[in-house]
């Protein structure tokens, strides 16, 4: 009856009351056999009233929701897919049992499967990483690395399928595939972490993301300016494996890519705040010192300078020669020379084409990474965590199989390049003889010019240790401290002068006496040097004394004049008279003032 009264006046609050009542118990009354007929009629009446009356949007939505909640539209039952027991077991292992603690068990069980029958289905399940937990993507990559030791074609198929799905997502650009595309970017980064792909694959994918469809007529469909999803893809991939690009050629290539990535960011205009924060965290983690450009012109100018620098470096390498003959190994096969040119310390080498035309700069860089990137040296010493690496010792020959796999991978990545051998240049013997003649004449002229040069003898100023003078002090001798010589001046009657020579015997220093004739050049030069030094000391002493005397005279004259001035005129005259007499009759006082120019020589540096 209450519901009937609401239907009689189906306006305003009565609509809300009727809808709330049917929302709580309408489904139960419609499904009950006793009240199903009456509730069905009442629902039909409500829908007719909604169509007849001009209800607002809110009331119209309430009525429709209540009607379809009580009486949902009929549809066919969902048909569940029928899978074989083996397929169900594989899905159970990957989607239910797989975690950090059970990864070894899952790997063993997968190895026991009949691979000829279930390899294709296993690959299909591995490509469903987006249907599992995002935090367990690295476990799928770990399983791929573990299975690659025994089934190398499976790992290659996984990598190819991941790259194909990434490109397919770029071509379709559907909103419903975004979760799947992010999962594949994370999966690709984890495959690099487990050494299943090289860094060149990662960088090719990064450049593909920012360049595919950008600037083309289909840009509005493939990469609209307001669509920032590709930024999320790049951030996901670099956050997964970008921290390994910190040395060698990979570091340089990441620096170059980040410049192009900044230009791509500036092309997007305004970026959502969550993506901007992720970008700031990315640059802070990978390149904290890199400059973030704020305008498109600045980053474009930086890219142009970088490209010019690389082009100049490439031309220098071309002019200096592309081959290192010391490291090249020559082997003859089928009548042509094969040169295996392996890189010893550089990150990249320039390889020629078979027709003699050089490769481009971008094509000339070949990274010799054998899964672990040994050329860069960046992953050679890394150790994987427990949750990212699985040891399997089920069979006794696991280690042997692993070594064989590594040898195969290493051999596949060796570069064998066929080049044409250069013909040896024919040298004219007449020109060679003429060159040798000119070269000998040039060398002889240089030797003759060197003979005429005056060779100055280097002076050795050596201080004698003071402890060697103890017990040898003689005031009648003059010691040359700078040269370590000692001259006897007082004994003029003797024909020789005694010098002391400092010698070192073992770890001890000894002093020996050496008698040199008085008329020798060594004694004469020593005496002249001592006389010059003594004269210089006397001049300095005289100038200092004259300067002090002049200062005292000036001080005395100034004090005498101040005392002679008194209030009486007579004292003033006497003071003047005494001042004049003291100034002109003072003997040497006036003359000392006139000798001031002599003091100018006191400051001369010798």
Coordinates of C-alpha atoms in Angstrom, one line a residue:
X1 CA 0.0 0.0 0.0
X2 CA 2.8 2.4 0.8
X3 CA 4.4 1.8 -2.6
X4 CA 1.0 2.2 -4.3
X5 CA 0.6 5.6 -2.6
X6 CA 4.0 6.7 -3.9
X7 CA 3.1 5.7 -7.4
X8 CA -0.2 7.6 -7.2
X9 CA 1.7 10.8 -6.7
X10 CA 5.0 10.1 -8.5
X11 CA 6.6 13.5 -8.1
X12 CA 9.5 15.0 -6.1
X13 CA 10.2 13.2 -2.8
X14 CA 7.9 10.3 -3.7
X15 CA 10.2 9.4 -6.5
X16 CA 13.2 9.3 -4.1
X17 CA 11.3 7.2 -1.5
X18 CA 10.1 4.7 -4.1
X19 CA 13.5 4.3 -5.6
X20 CA 15.2 3.8 -2.2
X21 CA 12.6 1.2 -1.2
X22 CA 13.0 -0.8 -4.4
X23 CA 16.8 -0.5 -4.2
X24 CA 16.9 -2.3 -0.8
X25 CA 14.2 -5.0 -1.2
X26 CA 13.0 -4.9 -4.9
X27 CA 15.3 -7.6 -6.1
X28 CA 14.2 -10.0 -3.3
X29 CA 10.5 -9.3 -4.0
X30 CA 10.9 -9.8 -7.7
X31 CA 12.7 -13.2 -7.3
X32 CA 10.2 -14.5 -4.7
X33 CA 7.4 -16.6 -6.3
X34 CA 4.7 -15.1 -4.2
X35 CA 5.4 -11.5 -5.0
X36 CA 7.2 -11.8 -8.4
X37 CA 4.1 -11.0 -10.5
X38 CA 3.0 -7.9 -8.5
X39 CA 6.6 -6.6 -8.3
X40 CA 7.0 -7.0 -12.1
X41 CA 3.8 -5.1 -12.7
X42 CA 4.9 -2.3 -10.4
X43 CA 8.3 -2.0 -12.2
X44 CA 6.5 -1.7 -15.5
X45 CA 4.3 1.0 -14.0
X46 CA 7.4 2.9 -12.8
X47 CA 9.0 2.8 -16.3
X48 CA 5.8 4.0 -17.9
X49 CA 5.5 6.9 -15.5
X50 CA 9.1 7.8 -16.2
X51 CA 8.4 8.0 -19.9
X52 CA 5.2 9.9 -19.5
X53 CA 6.3 12.5 -17.0
X54 CA 9.0 15.0 -17.8
X55 CA 11.5 14.1 -15.0
X56 CA 14.8 15.8 -14.5
X57 CA 18.1 14.0 -15.2
X58 CA 18.7 12.9 -11.6
X59 CA 15.2 11.3 -11.1
X60 CA 15.4 9.7 -14.5
X61 CA 18.7 8.1 -13.6
X62 CA 17.4 6.8 -10.3
X63 CA 14.4 5.1 -11.9
X64 CA 16.6 3.4 -14.6
X65 CA 19.1 2.1 -12.0
X66 CA 16.4 0.7 -9.8
X67 CA 14.6 -1.0 -12.7
X68 CA 17.6 -2.7 -14.0
X69 CA 18.8 -3.7 -10.5
X70 CA 15.6 -5.4 -9.8
X71 CA 15.1 -6.8 -13.3
X72 CA 18.4 -7.1 -15.1
X73 CA 18.4 -7.7 -18.9
X74 CA 18.6 -11.3 -19.9
X75 CA 21.8 -12.5 -21.6
X76 CA 23.4 -15.8 -22.4
X77 CA 25.6 -17.4 -19.9
X78 CA 29.4 -16.9 -20.2
X79 CA 31.1 -19.8 -21.8
X80 CA 34.2 -20.8 -19.9
X81 CA 37.2 -21.8 -22.0
X82 CA 38.1 -25.4 -21.8
X83 CA 41.9 -26.0 -21.3
X84 CA 43.9 -29.1 -21.3
X85 CA 45.2 -30.3 -17.9
X86 CA 48.8 -29.5 -18.9
X87 CA 47.8 -25.9 -19.8
X88 CA 45.9 -25.5 -16.5
X89 CA 49.0 -26.7 -14.6
X90 CA 51.2 -24.2 -16.4
X91 CA 48.8 -21.3 -15.6
X92 CA 48.7 -22.4 -12.0
X93 CA 52.5 -22.4 -11.7
X94 CA 52.9 -18.9 -13.3
X95 CA 49.9 -17.1 -12.0
X96 CA 49.2 -18.7 -8.6
X97 CA 52.3 -20.4 -7.2
X98 CA 55.1 -18.1 -8.5
X99 CA 56.7 -15.9 -5.8
X100 CA 60.1 -15.1 -4.5
X101 CA 60.3 -18.3 -2.4
X102 CA 58.9 -20.7 -4.9
X103 CA 60.7 -19.6 -8.0
X104 CA 63.2 -22.5 -7.9
X105 CA 60.4 -25.0 -7.6
X106 CA 58.5 -23.4 -10.5
X107 CA 61.6 -23.4 -12.7
X108 CA 62.2 -27.1 -12.0
X109 CA 58.6 -28.0 -12.9
X110 CA 58.8 -26.0 -16.1
X111 CA 61.9 -27.8 -17.1
X112 CA 60.2 -31.1 -16.6
X113 CA 57.5 -30.2 -19.1
X114 CA 57.3 -31.8 -22.6
X115 CA 58.8 -28.8 -24.4
X116 CA 57.9 -30.0 -27.9
X117 CA 54.2 -29.9 -27.0
X118 CA 53.9 -26.9 -24.7
X119 CA 56.6 -24.4 -25.7
X120 CA 54.3 -22.3 -27.7
X121 CA 51.7 -22.2 -24.9
X122 CA 54.4 -21.4 -22.4
X123 CA 55.5 -18.4 -24.5
X124 CA 51.9 -17.2 -24.7
X125 CA 51.6 -17.4 -20.9
X126 CA 54.9 -15.4 -20.5
X127 CA 53.4 -12.7 -22.6
X128 CA 50.5 -12.3 -20.1
X129 CA 52.7 -10.4 -17.7
X130 CA 50.2 -7.6 -17.5
X131 CA 47.6 -10.0 -16.0
X132 CA 49.8 -10.8 -13.1
X133 CA 51.2 -8.7 -10.3
X134 CA 53.3 -5.8 -11.5
X135 CA 55.8 -6.4 -8.6
X136 CA 56.5 -9.9 -9.9
X137 CA 57.5 -9.0 -13.5
X138 CA 61.1 -9.6 -12.6
X139 CA 60.3 -13.1 -11.5
X140 CA 59.0 -13.9 -15.1
X141 CA 62.3 -12.4 -16.4
X142 CA 64.2 -14.6 -13.9
X143 CA 62.4 -17.7 -15.2
X144 CA 63.3 -16.7 -18.8
X145 CA 66.9 -16.4 -17.9
X146 CA 66.9 -19.7 -16.1
X147 CA 65.2 -21.5 -19.0
X148 CA 67.6 -19.9 -21.6
X149 CA 70.4 -22.0 -20.2
X150 CA 68.6 -25.1 -21.5
X151 CA 66.3 -23.7 -24.2
X152 CA 68.1 -20.8 -25.8
X153 CA 65.5 -20.5 -28.6
X154 CA 62.8 -19.8 -26.0
X155 CA 64.6 -16.8 -24.6
X156 CA 65.0 -15.4 -28.2
X157 CA 61.3 -15.9 -28.8
X158 CA 60.4 -14.1 -25.6
X159 CA 62.6 -11.1 -26.5
X160 CA 61.2 -10.9 -30.1
X161 CA 57.7 -11.1 -28.9
X162 CA 58.2 -8.3 -26.3
X163 CA 59.7 -6.0 -28.9
X164 CA 56.9 -6.8 -31.3
X165 CA 54.3 -6.0 -28.7
X166 CA 56.0 -2.7 -27.8
X167 CA 55.9 -1.7 -31.5
X168 CA 52.3 -2.8 -31.9
X169 CA 51.3 -0.6 -29.0
X170 CA 53.0 2.4 -30.6
X171 CA 51.2 1.7 -33.9
X172 CA 47.7 1.3 -32.4
X173 CA 47.9 3.7 -29.5
X174 CA 44.7 2.4 -27.8
X175 CA 43.7 3.5 -24.4
X176 CA 42.8 0.0 -23.3
X177 CA 46.4 -1.2 -24.0
X178 CA 48.2 1.2 -21.7
X179 CA 48.5 -1.2 -18.7
X180 CA 49.8 -3.9 -21.0
X181 CA 52.4 -1.5 -22.6
X182 CA 53.7 -0.4 -19.3
X183 CA 54.1 -4.0 -18.2
X184 CA 56.1 -4.8 -21.4
X185 CA 58.4 -1.9 -20.8
X186 CA 59.1 -3.2 -17.3
X187 CA 59.6 -6.7 -18.7
X188 CA 62.1 -5.4 -21.3
X189 CA 64.1 -3.6 -18.6
X190 CA 64.2 -6.8 -16.5
X191 CA 65.4 -8.8 -19.5
X192 CA 68.3 -6.5 -19.8
X193 CA 69.0 -6.8 -16.0
X194 CA 69.2 -10.6 -16.5
X195 CA 71.6 -10.2 -19.4
X196 CA 69.3 -11.6 -22.1
X197 CA 69.6 -8.5 -24.3
X198 CA 72.3 -5.9 -24.9
X199 CA 72.2 -2.2 -24.3
X200 CA 71.8 -1.4 -28.0
X201 CA 68.4 -3.1 -27.9
X202 CA 67.3 -0.8 -25.0
X203 CA 68.5 2.3 -26.7
X204 CA 66.9 1.4 -30.0
X205 CA 63.6 1.0 -28.1
X206 CA 64.0 4.3 -26.4
X207 CA 64.6 6.2 -29.6
X208 CA 61.7 4.3 -31.2
X209 CA 59.4 5.5 -28.5
X210 CA 60.2 9.2 -28.9
X211 CA 60.6 9.3 -32.7
X212 CA 58.0 6.9 -34.1
X213 CA 55.2 8.9 -35.6
X214 CA 56.5 12.1 -34.1
X215 CA 56.6 14.9 -36.7
X216 CA 54.7 12.8 -39.3
X217 CA 51.2 13.3 -40.8
X218 CA 49.9 10.6 -38.5
X219 CA 51.1 12.4 -35.3
X220 CA 47.6 13.4 -34.2
X221 CA 46.7 9.7 -34.1
X222 CA 49.9 8.0 -33.0
X223 CA 51.3 10.7 -30.7
X224 CA 49.0 13.6 -30.0
X225 CA 50.6 16.7 -28.3
X226 CA 48.4 16.2 -25.2
X227 CA 49.2 12.5 -24.9
X228 CA 52.0 12.0 -22.4
X229 CA 51.9 8.2 -22.2
X230 CA 55.1 7.7 -24.0
X231 CA 56.9 9.7 -21.3
X232 CA 55.6 7.1 -18.8
X233 CA 57.0 4.3 -21.0
X234 CA 60.5 5.9 -21.1
X235 CA 60.4 6.6 -17.4
X236 CA 59.4 2.9 -16.7
X237 CA 62.2 1.5 -18.8
X238 CA 64.9 3.8 -17.4
X239 CA 63.8 3.3 -13.8
X240 CA 64.2 -0.5 -14.4
X241 CA 67.6 -0.6 -16.0
X242 CA 68.9 2.9 -16.4
X243 CA 71.2 2.8 -13.3
X244 CA 73.4 0.3 -15.1
X245 CA 74.3 2.8 -17.8
X246 CA 76.9 4.6 -15.6
X247 CA 80.2 3.8 -17.4
X248 CA 81.7 3.2 -20.8
X249 CA 79.9 3.8 -24.1
X250 CA 76.5 3.1 -22.4
X251 CA 76.9 6.1 -20.2
X252 CA 77.7 8.3 -23.2
X253 CA 74.8 7.0 -25.2
X254 CA 72.4 7.6 -22.3
X255 CA 73.6 11.2 -22.0
X256 CA 72.9 11.7 -25.6
X257 CA 69.5 10.1 -25.4
X258 CA 68.5 12.3 -22.4
X259 CA 69.2 15.4 -24.5
X260 CA 66.8 14.2 -27.2
X261 CA 64.4 13.1 -24.5
X262 CA 64.4 16.7 -23.1
X263 CA 63.5 18.0 -26.5
X264 CA 60.6 15.6 -26.8
X265 CA 59.4 16.6 -23.3
X266 CA 59.4 20.3 -24.3
X267 CA 57.4 19.4 -27.5
X268 CA 54.6 18.2 -25.2
X269 CA 53.9 21.6 -23.7
X270 CA 52.2 21.4 -20.3
X271 CA 52.8 18.0 -18.5
X272 CA 50.7 16.6 -15.7
X273 CA 52.2 17.0 -12.3
X274 CA 52.6 13.3 -11.5
X275 CA 54.7 12.8 -14.7
X276 CA 56.7 15.9 -13.9
X277 CA 57.5 14.6 -10.5
X278 CA 58.5 11.2 -12.0
X279 CA 60.8 13.0 -14.5
X280 CA 62.5 14.9 -11.7
X281 CA 63.1 11.7 -9.8
X282 CA 64.4 10.0 -12.9
X283 CA 67.0 12.8 -13.6
X284 CA 68.0 12.9 -9.9
X285 CA 68.7 9.2 -9.9
X286 CA 70.4 8.8 -13.2
X287 CA 72.1 12.1 -14.0
X288 CA 71.8 14.5 -11.0
X289 CA 74.3 16.9 -12.5
X290 CA 72.7 17.1 -16.0
X291 CA 71.2 20.5 -17.0
X292 CA 67.4 20.5 -17.4
X293 CA 66.7 22.9 -20.3
X294 CA 63.6 25.1 -20.0
X295 CA 63.1 26.1 -23.6
X296 CA 63.1 24.3 -26.9
X297 CA 65.7 26.6 -28.4
X298 CA 68.3 25.9 -25.7
X299 CA 68.0 22.1 -25.9
X300 CA 67.9 22.2 -29.7
X301 CA 71.2 24.3 -29.7
X302 CA 72.8 21.7 -27.4
X303 CA 71.8 18.9 -29.7
X304 CA 73.2 20.7 -32.7
X305 CA 76.5 21.2 -30.9
X306 CA 76.6 17.6 -29.9
X307 CA 76.0 16.4 -33.4
X308 CA 78.7 18.7 -34.8
X309 CA 81.1 17.4 -32.2
X310 CA 80.4 13.8 -33.0
X311 CA 80.7 14.5 -36.7
X312 CA 84.1 16.2 -36.2
X313 CA 85.3 13.2 -34.1
X314 CA 84.1 10.8 -36.7
X315 CA 86.1 12.7 -39.4
X316 CA 89.2 12.7 -37.2
X317 CA 88.9 9.0 -36.8
X318 CA 88.5 8.6 -40.6
X319 CA 91.6 10.7 -41.3
X320 CA 93.8 9.0 -38.7
X321 CA 92.9 5.5 -40.2
X322 CA 90.3 3.0 -39.4
X323 CA 92.4 -0.1 -38.8
X324 CA 94.8 -1.1 -36.0
X325 CA 97.3 -3.4 -37.7
X326 CA 98.8 -4.5 -34.5
X327 CA 95.5 -6.0 -33.2
X328 CA 94.2 -7.2 -36.6
X329 CA 94.4 -10.9 -37.3
X330 CA 94.7 -11.9 -40.9
X331 CA 93.4 -15.2 -42.2
X332 CA 93.0 -16.2 -45.8
X333 CA 89.8 -18.0 -47.0
X334 CA 88.3 -18.4 -50.5
X335 CA 91.0 -16.2 -51.9
X336 CA 90.0 -13.1 -50.0
X337 CA 91.5 -11.7 -46.8
X338 CA 89.4 -11.9 -43.6
X339 CA 90.4 -9.4 -40.9
X340 CA 89.1 -10.1 -37.5
X341 CA 89.3 -6.7 -35.9
X342 CA 88.5 -6.9 -32.2
X343 CA 88.3 -4.0 -29.9
X344 CA 90.9 -4.0 -27.2
X345 CA 90.2 -1.0 -25.1
X346 CA 87.8 1.3 -27.0
X347 CA 84.1 1.0 -26.7
X348 CA 83.4 1.2 -30.5
X349 CA 85.3 0.5 -33.7
X350 CA 84.8 1.7 -37.3
X351 CA 84.2 -1.2 -39.7
X352 CA 84.3 -0.7 -43.5
X353 CA 81.7 -2.1 -45.9
X354 CA 82.7 -4.8 -48.3
X355 CA 82.7 -2.4 -51.3
X356 CA 85.1 -0.1 -49.6
X357 CA 82.6 2.6 -48.6
X358 CA 82.8 3.6 -44.9
X359 CA 79.9 3.2 -42.6
X360 CA 78.0 6.1 -41.1
X361 CA 78.9 7.3 -37.6
X362 CA 75.8 5.8 -36.1
X363 CA 76.4 2.5 -37.8
X364 CA 80.1 2.4 -37.0
X365 CA 79.6 2.0 -33.2
X366 CA 79.3 -1.7 -32.5
X367 CA 79.2 -2.7 -28.9
X368 CA 80.9 -6.0 -28.1
X369 CA 78.5 -6.9 -25.4
X370 CA 78.2 -10.7 -24.9
X371 CA 75.1 -10.5 -22.7
X372 CA 77.1 -9.1 -19.7
X373 CA 78.4 -6.1 -21.6
X374 CA 82.1 -6.9 -21.1
X375 CA 83.1 -4.0 -23.4
X376 CA 81.7 -1.4 -21.1
X377 CA 82.8 -3.2 -18.0
X378 CA 79.6 -2.2 -16.4
X379 CA 78.1 -5.5 -15.5
X380 CA 81.1 -7.8 -15.2
X381 CA 81.5 -7.4 -11.5
X382 CA 77.8 -7.2 -10.6
X383 CA 76.2 -9.8 -8.4
X384 CA 72.5 -10.4 -8.6
X385 CA 70.3 -10.6 -5.5
X386 CA 68.6 -13.7 -4.3
X387 CA 65.3 -12.8 -5.8
X388 CA 66.8 -12.0 -9.2
X389 CA 69.0 -15.0 -9.8
X390 CA 68.3 -18.7 -9.5
X391 CA 70.9 -21.5 -9.2
X392 CA 69.8 -24.9 -10.4
X393 CA 71.8 -27.9 -9.6
X394 CA 69.4 -30.7 -10.6
X395 CA 71.8 -32.2 -13.1
X396 CA 75.4 -32.7 -12.6
X397 CA 76.3 -31.1 -16.0
X398 CA 74.6 -27.7 -15.4
X399 CA 77.8 -25.8 -15.1
X400 CA 79.2 -27.5 -18.3
X401 CA 76.0 -26.5 -20.2
X402 CA 76.3 -23.0 -18.9
X403 CA 79.9 -22.6 -20.1
X404 CA 78.9 -24.1 -23.5
X405 CA 76.1 -21.5 -23.8
X406 CA 78.3 -18.6 -22.9
X407 CA 80.9 -19.8 -25.5
X408 CA 78.1 -20.0 -28.2
X409 CA 76.9 -16.5 -27.3
X410 CA 80.4 -15.1 -27.4
X411 CA 81.1 -16.7 -30.7
X412 CA 77.9 -15.4 -32.3
X413 CA 78.7 -11.8 -31.4
X414 CA 82.2 -11.8 -32.9
X415 CA 82.4 -9.5 -35.9
X416 CA 84.0 -11.0 -39.0
X417 CA 84.4 -8.4 -41.7
X418 CA 85.6 -9.0 -45.2
X419 CA 87.8 -6.2 -46.5
X420 CA 89.9 -5.7 -49.5
X421 CA 93.6 -5.7 -48.8
X422 CA 95.5 -2.6 -49.8
X423 CA 98.2 -3.0 -52.4
X424 CA 101.7 -2.3 -51.1
X425 CA 103.1 1.0 -52.4
X426 CA 106.1 0.7 -54.7
X427 CA 109.1 2.7 -53.4
X428 CA 111.6 4.2 -55.9
X429 CA 115.1 3.3 -54.7
X430 CA 116.6 6.5 -56.2
X431 CA 114.1 8.7 -54.2
X432 CA 114.8 6.7 -51.0
X433 CA 118.6 7.1 -51.4
X434 CA 118.1 10.9 -51.9
X435 CA 115.9 11.1 -48.8
X436 CA 118.5 9.3 -46.7
X437 CA 121.2 11.7 -47.9
X438 CA 119.2 14.8 -47.1
X439 CA 118.3 13.3 -43.7
X440 CA 121.9 12.6 -42.8
X441 CA 122.9 16.2 -43.9
X442 CA 120.2 17.7 -41.7
X443 CA 121.3 15.6 -38.7
X444 CA 125.0 16.5 -39.2
X445 CA 124.1 20.2 -39.4
X446 CA 122.2 19.9 -36.1
X447 CA 125.1 18.2 -34.4
X448 CA 127.6 20.8 -35.5
X449 CA 125.4 23.7 -34.3
X450 CA 125.1 22.0 -30.9
X451 CA 128.8 21.8 -30.6
X452 CA 129.3 25.6 -30.9
X453 CA 126.8 26.3 -28.1
X454 CA 128.3 27.5 -24.8
X455 CA 127.3 25.2 -22.1
X456 CA 126.7 27.0 -18.8
X457 CA 127.8 25.0 -15.8
X458 CA 125.0 24.6 -13.4
X459 CA 125.6 26.1 -9.9
X460 CA 125.0 23.9 -7.0
X461 CA 124.1 25.6 -3.7
X462 CA 124.5 23.0 -1.1
X463 CA 124.2 23.6 2.7
X464 CA 126.6 21.7 4.9
X465 CA 124.9 20.1 7.9
X466 CA 125.8 21.9 11.2
X467 CA 126.5 18.6 13.0
X468 CA 129.6 18.1 10.8
X469 CA 131.1 21.4 11.9
X470 CA 131.4 20.2 15.5
X471 CA 135.0 19.7 16.5
X472 CA 136.3 21.3 13.2
X473 CA 135.7 25.0 14.1
X474 CA 138.6 27.2 13.2
X475 CA 138.2 31.0 13.4
X476 CA 141.3 31.5 11.1
X477 CA 139.4 30.0 8.1
X478 CA 136.6 31.4 6.0
X479 CA 133.9 28.9 5.2
X480 CA 131.9 29.3 2.0
X481 CA 128.4 28.2 3.2
X482 CA 126.8 28.1 -0.2
X483 CA 129.5 26.0 -2.0
X484 CA 130.6 24.0 1.0
X485 CA 134.3 25.2 0.6
X486 CA 136.7 26.3 3.3
X487 CA 139.6 28.7 2.5
X488 CA 142.6 29.4 4.7
X489 CA 143.4 33.2 4.5
X490 CA 145.7 33.6 7.5
X491 CA 148.4 31.2 6.5
X492 CA 149.6 33.1 3.5
X493 CA 153.0 31.5 3.5
X494 CA 151.6 28.1 2.7
X495 CA 151.3 27.2 -1.0
X496 CA 147.9 25.4 -0.7
X497 CA 144.5 26.1 0.7
X498 CA 142.6 23.4 2.6
X499 CA 139.0 22.7 1.6
X500 CA 136.6 20.3 3.2
X501 CA 134.7 17.9 1.0
X502 CA 131.4 16.3 2.1
X503 CA 131.2 12.7 1.1
X504 CA 128.6 10.0 1.8
X505 CA 129.7 6.5 2.7
X506 CA 126.8 4.2 3.1
X507 CA 124.1 6.0 5.1
X508 CA 126.7 8.2 7.0
X509 CA 128.1 11.5 5.9
X510 CA 131.8 12.2 6.3
X511 CA 134.0 15.3 5.8
X512 CA 137.4 15.0 4.3
X513 CA 140.1 17.7 3.8
X514 CA 141.3 18.5 0.3
X515 CA 144.5 20.6 -0.3
X516 CA 144.3 22.8 -3.4
X517 CA 147.1 25.1 -4.7
X518 CA 146.6 28.8 -4.0
X519 CA 147.1 29.9 -7.6
X520 CA 144.3 27.6 -8.9
X521 CA 141.2 29.1 -10.5
X522 CA 138.9 27.6 -7.8
X523 CA 140.7 29.4 -4.9
X524 CA 140.9 32.7 -6.9
X525 CA 137.2 32.6 -7.7
X526 CA 136.4 31.8 -4.1
X527 CA 138.5 34.7 -2.9
X528 CA 136.9 37.1 -5.4
X529 CA 133.5 36.1 -4.3
X530 CA 134.2 36.5 -0.7
X531 CA 135.8 40.0 -1.3
X532 CA 132.7 41.1 -3.3
X533 CA 130.4 39.9 -0.5
X534 CA 132.5 41.6 2.1
X535 CA 132.4 44.9 0.2
X536 CA 128.7 44.7 -0.3
X537 CA 128.2 44.1 3.5
X538 CA 130.4 47.2 4.3
X539 CA 128.4 49.4 1.9
X540 CA 125.1 48.3 3.4
X541 CA 126.5 48.9 6.9
X542 CA 127.7 52.4 6.0
X543 CA 124.4 53.4 4.4
X544 CA 122.5 52.2 7.4
X545 CA 124.7 54.2 9.8
X546 CA 124.3 57.4 7.7
X547 CA 120.6 57.0 7.6
X548 CA 120.4 56.6 11.4
X549 CA 122.6 59.6 11.9
X550 CA 120.5 61.8 9.6
X551 CA 117.4 60.8 11.4
X552 CA 118.9 61.8 14.8
X553 CA 120.0 65.2 13.4
X554 CA 116.6 66.0 12.0
X555 CA 115.0 65.0 15.3
X556 CA 117.4 67.2 17.3
X557 CA 116.8 70.3 15.0
X558 CA 113.1 70.0 15.3
X559 CA 113.2 69.8 19.1
X560 CA 115.6 72.8 19.4
X561 CA 113.3 75.0 17.3
X562 CA 110.2 74.2 19.4
X563 CA 112.1 75.1 22.6
X564 CA 113.4 78.5 21.3
X565 CA 110.0 80.0 20.7
X566 CA 108.8 82.0 23.8
X567 CA 106.4 84.9 24.5
X568 CA 109.2 87.6 24.6
X569 CA 110.5 89.0 21.4
X570 CA 114.1 88.7 22.5
X571 CA 113.8 85.1 23.0
X572 CA 112.2 84.9 19.5
X573 CA 115.2 86.6 18.0
X574 CA 117.6 84.5 19.9
X575 CA 115.7 81.5 18.9
X576 CA 115.9 82.5 15.3
X577 CA 119.5 83.4 15.5
X578 CA 120.4 80.1 17.2
X579 CA 118.3 78.3 14.7
X580 CA 120.2 79.9 11.8
X581 CA 123.5 79.4 13.4
X582 CA 122.6 75.8 14.2
X583 CA 121.5 75.4 10.6
X584 CA 124.5 76.9 8.8
X585 CA 127.3 76.7 11.3
X586 CA 126.6 73.2 12.5
X587 CA 129.5 71.8 10.5
X588 CA 128.3 68.5 9.0
X589 CA 124.6 68.9 9.6
X590 CA 124.0 70.9 6.4
X591 CA 126.2 68.6 4.4
X592 CA 124.4 65.6 5.6
X593 CA 121.1 67.1 4.3
X594 CA 122.6 67.7 0.9
X595 CA 123.7 64.0 0.6
X596 CA 120.2 62.7 0.5
X597 CA 120.6 61.6 -3.1
X598 CA 123.2 59.2 -2.0
X599 CA 120.6 57.4 0.1
X600 CA 118.8 56.6 -3.1
X601 CA 121.3 53.9 -3.7
X602 CA 120.5 52.2 -0.4
X603 CA 117.4 50.6 -1.8
X604 CA 119.0 49.2 -4.9
X605 CA 118.7 45.5 -5.3
X606 CA 121.9 43.7 -6.2

